[in-house]
Amino acid sequence: ELKVEQNPLFLSMQEGKNYTIYCNYSTTSDRLYWYRQDPGKSLESLFVLLSNGAVKQEGRLMASLDTKARLSTLHITAAVHDLSATYFCAVDVASGSRLTFGEGTQLTVNP
Amino acid sequence: DVKVTQSSRYLVKRTGEKVFLECVQDMDHENMFWYRQDPGLGLRLIYFSYDVKMKEKGDIPEGYSVSREKKERFSLILESASTNQTSMYLCASRYSGAGYEQYFGPGTRLTVT
């Protein structure tokens, strides 16, 4: 059974600081997805990573994938309050199958 | 732009009522999914469908059923609503090929009293 674990689950950081969220998964896969969820809202796709060594960047967020280590990271650079949200990673192991989601990391950026 | 819509944003029902939650996607996606989301429990898959009239149980199917008569529409049915089914329900869809992301609807917050 595929397990996806994120850490930390809760992250409180100051504006301007850098931090990394980790996503570990238990079965071989080269397809990993990051989502953002604002309070009371639905999930919005952030990044799709489809190969070992894939790196994607959007603004202050950068995601990478190491399929050998079964690890993805979401790096936050110079955090701003608008990044406060819950971030989920998700993995699939077969074409078109269901995604398995991590528990989510609730990020709070304080002024 | 992909659009996944859900019939209601907020719904209040009484215990024992039959409840229908509807989801429609406009991108010809083969796969559709129903999740529920509760604080501290993350996203839990209730049912999914990979084709018209096809369905698979997810992790928590008890108390729910689904219907997919047309490709674009996937319905979640609570046969007899109970208070422990009070939750946020999220519908999603995606193509069946490798590496396609999943798109989510806006969610339905269901309260069963």
Coordinates of N, CA, C and O in Angstrom, one line a residue, chain A residues 17-82:
Chain A
K17 N 11.7 34.7 5.7 CA 12.5 33.5 5.9 C 12.3 32.4 4.8 O 11.4 32.4 4.1
N18 N 13.3 31.5 4.8 CA 13.2 30.3 3.9 C 12.9 29.1 4.7 O 13.3 28.9 5.8
Y19 N 12.2 28.2 4.0 CA 11.9 26.9 4.6 C 11.6 25.8 3.6 O 11.3 26.2 2.4
T20 N 11.6 24.6 4.0 CA 11.4 23.4 3.1 C 10.4 22.5 3.7 O 10.5 22.2 4.9
I21 N 9.4 22.1 2.9 CA 8.4 21.1 3.2 C 8.9 19.8 2.5 O 9.2 19.8 1.3
Y22 N 8.8 18.7 3.3 CA 9.3 17.4 2.7 C 8.1 16.4 2.5 O 7.1 16.4 3.3
C23 N 8.2 15.7 1.4 CA 7.2 14.7 1.1 C 7.9 13.4 0.7 O 8.6 13.3 -0.3
N24 N 7.7 12.4 1.6 CA 8.3 11.1 1.3 C 7.2 10.1 0.9 O 6.0 10.2 1.4
Y25 N 7.5 9.2 0.0 CA 6.5 8.2 -0.4 C 7.1 6.8 -0.4 O 8.4 6.7 -0.5
S26 N 6.3 5.8 -0.3 CA 6.8 4.5 0.0 C 7.0 3.5 -1.2 O 7.6 2.5 -1.0
T27 N 6.5 3.9 -2.3 CA 6.6 3.0 -3.5 C 7.2 3.7 -4.7 O 7.0 4.9 -4.8
T28 N 7.8 3.0 -5.5 CA 8.5 3.6 -6.7 C 7.4 4.4 -7.5 O 6.4 3.8 -7.9
S29 N 7.7 5.6 -7.8 CA 6.9 6.4 -8.7 C 7.7 7.6 -9.2 O 8.6 8.1 -8.5
D30 N 7.4 8.0 -10.4 CA 8.1 9.2 -10.9 C 7.0 10.3 -11.3 O 7.2 11.1 -12.2
R31 N 5.9 10.2 -10.5 CA 4.9 11.2 -10.8 C 4.4 11.8 -9.4 O 3.8 11.1 -8.6
L32 N 4.7 13.1 -9.2 CA 4.4 13.7 -8.0 C 3.7 15.0 -8.2 O 4.2 15.8 -9.1
Y33 N 2.8 15.4 -7.4 CA 2.0 16.6 -7.6 C 1.9 17.4 -6.3 O 1.8 16.8 -5.2
W34 N 2.0 18.7 -6.4 CA 1.8 19.6 -5.3 C 0.5 20.4 -5.5 O 0.3 20.9 -6.6
Y35 N -0.2 20.5 -4.4 CA -1.4 21.3 -4.4 C -1.4 22.3 -3.2 O -0.8 22.1 -2.2
R36 N -2.2 23.4 -3.4 CA -2.3 24.4 -2.3 C -3.8 24.5 -2.0 O -4.7 24.4 -2.9
Q37 N -4.1 24.6 -0.7 CA -5.5 24.8 -0.3 C -5.6 26.0 0.7 O -5.0 26.0 1.7
D38 N -6.4 27.0 0.3 CA -6.6 28.1 1.2 C -7.8 27.7 2.1 O -8.7 26.9 1.7
P39 N -7.9 28.3 3.3 CA -8.9 28.0 4.2 C -10.3 28.1 3.6 O -10.7 29.1 3.0
G40 N -11.1 27.0 3.8 CA -12.5 27.1 3.3 C -12.6 26.9 1.8 O -13.7 26.9 1.2
K41 N -11.5 26.7 1.1 CA -11.5 26.6 -0.4 C -11.1 25.2 -0.8 O -10.7 24.3 0.0
S42 N -11.1 25.0 -2.1 CA -10.7 23.7 -2.6 C -9.2 23.6 -2.9 O -8.5 24.6 -2.6
L43 N -8.8 22.5 -3.5 CA -7.3 22.4 -3.8 C -7.1 22.9 -5.2 O -7.8 22.7 -6.2
E44 N -5.9 23.6 -5.3 CA -5.5 24.2 -6.5 C -4.1 23.6 -6.9 O -3.2 23.5 -6.0
S45 N -3.9 23.1 -8.1 CA -2.7 22.5 -8.5 C -1.5 23.6 -8.6 O -1.7 24.7 -9.1
L46 N -0.4 23.2 -8.0 CA 0.8 24.0 -8.0 C 1.8 23.5 -9.0 O 2.3 24.2 -9.9
F47 N 2.3 22.3 -8.8 CA 3.3 21.7 -9.6 C 3.0 20.3 -10.0 O 2.4 19.5 -9.2
V48 N 3.5 19.9 -11.2 CA 3.5 18.5 -11.6 C 4.9 18.1 -11.9 O 5.6 18.7 -12.8
L49 N 5.4 17.1 -11.2 CA 6.8 16.6 -11.4 C 6.8 15.2 -12.0 O 6.2 14.3 -11.3
L50 N 7.4 15.0 -13.1 CA 7.2 13.7 -13.8 C 8.5 13.0 -14.1 O 8.4 12.0 -14.9
S51 N 9.6 13.4 -13.5 CA 10.8 12.6 -13.7 C 11.8 12.8 -12.6 O 11.7 13.9 -11.9
N52 N 12.7 11.9 -12.5 CA 13.8 12.1 -11.5 C 14.6 13.4 -11.8 O 15.0 13.6 -12.9
G53 N 14.7 14.2 -10.7 CA 15.5 15.4 -10.9 C 14.7 16.6 -11.4 O 15.2 17.7 -11.6
A54 N 13.4 16.4 -11.6 CA 12.5 17.5 -12.1 C 12.5 18.6 -11.1 O 12.4 18.3 -9.9
V55 N 12.5 19.8 -11.6 CA 12.4 21.0 -10.7 C 11.5 22.0 -11.4 O 11.6 22.2 -12.6
K56 N 10.6 22.5 -10.6 CA 9.6 23.5 -11.1 C 9.6 24.7 -10.1 O 9.7 24.5 -8.9
Q57 N 9.5 25.9 -10.7 CA 9.5 27.1 -9.8 C 8.4 28.0 -10.3 O 8.1 28.2 -11.4
E58 N 7.7 28.6 -9.3 CA 6.7 29.6 -9.5 C 6.8 30.6 -8.4 O 6.5 30.3 -7.2
G59 N 7.3 31.8 -8.7 CA 7.4 32.8 -7.7 C 8.4 32.4 -6.6 O 9.5 32.0 -6.8
R60 N 7.9 32.4 -5.4 CA 8.7 32.0 -4.2 C 8.7 30.5 -3.9 O 9.3 30.1 -2.8
L61 N 8.1 29.8 -4.7 CA 8.0 28.3 -4.4 C 8.8 27.6 -5.5 O 8.7 27.9 -6.7
M62 N 9.5 26.5 -5.0 CA 10.2 25.7 -5.9 C 10.1 24.2 -5.4 O 10.3 23.9 -4.3
A63 N 9.7 23.4 -6.4 CA 9.5 22.0 -6.0 C 10.5 21.1 -6.8 O 10.8 21.4 -8.0
S64 N 10.9 20.0 -6.2 CA 11.9 19.1 -6.8 C 11.5 17.7 -6.5 O 10.8 17.4 -5.5
L65 N 12.0 16.8 -7.3 CA 11.7 15.4 -7.1 C 12.9 14.5 -7.3 O 13.7 14.6 -8.2
D66 N 13.1 13.7 -6.3 CA 14.2 12.7 -6.3 C 13.6 11.3 -6.2 O 13.2 10.9 -5.1
T67 N 13.4 10.6 -7.3 CA 12.7 9.4 -7.3 C 13.5 8.3 -6.6 O 12.9 7.3 -6.1
K68 N 14.8 8.4 -6.7 CA 15.6 7.3 -6.0 C 15.4 7.4 -4.5 O 15.3 6.3 -3.8
A69 N 15.4 8.6 -3.9 CA 15.1 8.7 -2.5 C 13.6 8.7 -2.2 O 13.3 8.7 -1.0
R70 N 12.8 8.7 -3.2 CA 11.3 8.7 -3.0 C 11.0 10.0 -2.2 O 10.3 9.9 -1.1
L71 N 11.5 11.1 -2.6 CA 11.4 12.3 -1.8 C 11.1 13.5 -2.8 O 11.8 13.6 -3.8
S72 N 10.2 14.3 -2.4 CA 10.0 15.6 -3.0 C 10.1 16.7 -2.0 O 9.7 16.5 -0.8
T73 N 10.6 17.9 -2.4 CA 10.7 19.0 -1.5 C 9.9 20.2 -2.1 O 9.9 20.4 -3.3
L74 N 9.3 21.0 -1.3 CA 8.7 22.2 -1.7 C 9.5 23.3 -0.9 O 9.3 23.4 0.4
H75 N 10.3 24.1 -1.6 CA 11.1 25.1 -0.9 C 10.4 26.5 -1.0 O 10.0 26.9 -2.1
I76 N 10.4 27.2 0.1 CA 9.8 28.5 0.1 C 10.9 29.5 0.4 O 11.7 29.4 1.3
T77 N 11.0 30.5 -0.5 CA 12.0 31.5 -0.4 C 11.4 32.8 0.0 O 10.5 33.3 -0.6
A78 N 12.0 33.4 1.0 CA 11.6 34.8 1.5 C 10.0 34.8 1.6 O 9.4 35.6 0.9
A79 N 9.5 34.0 2.5 CA 8.1 33.9 2.7 C 7.3 35.2 2.8 O 7.8 36.1 3.5
V80 N 6.1 35.2 2.3 CA 5.2 36.4 2.5 C 3.9 35.8 3.0 O 3.6 34.6 2.8
H81 N 3.1 36.7 3.6 CA 1.9 36.3 4.2 C 0.9 35.6 3.3 O 0.2 34.6 3.7
D82 N 0.9 36.0 2.0 CA 0.0 35.4 1.0 C 0.3 33.9 0.8 O -0.5 33.2 0.2

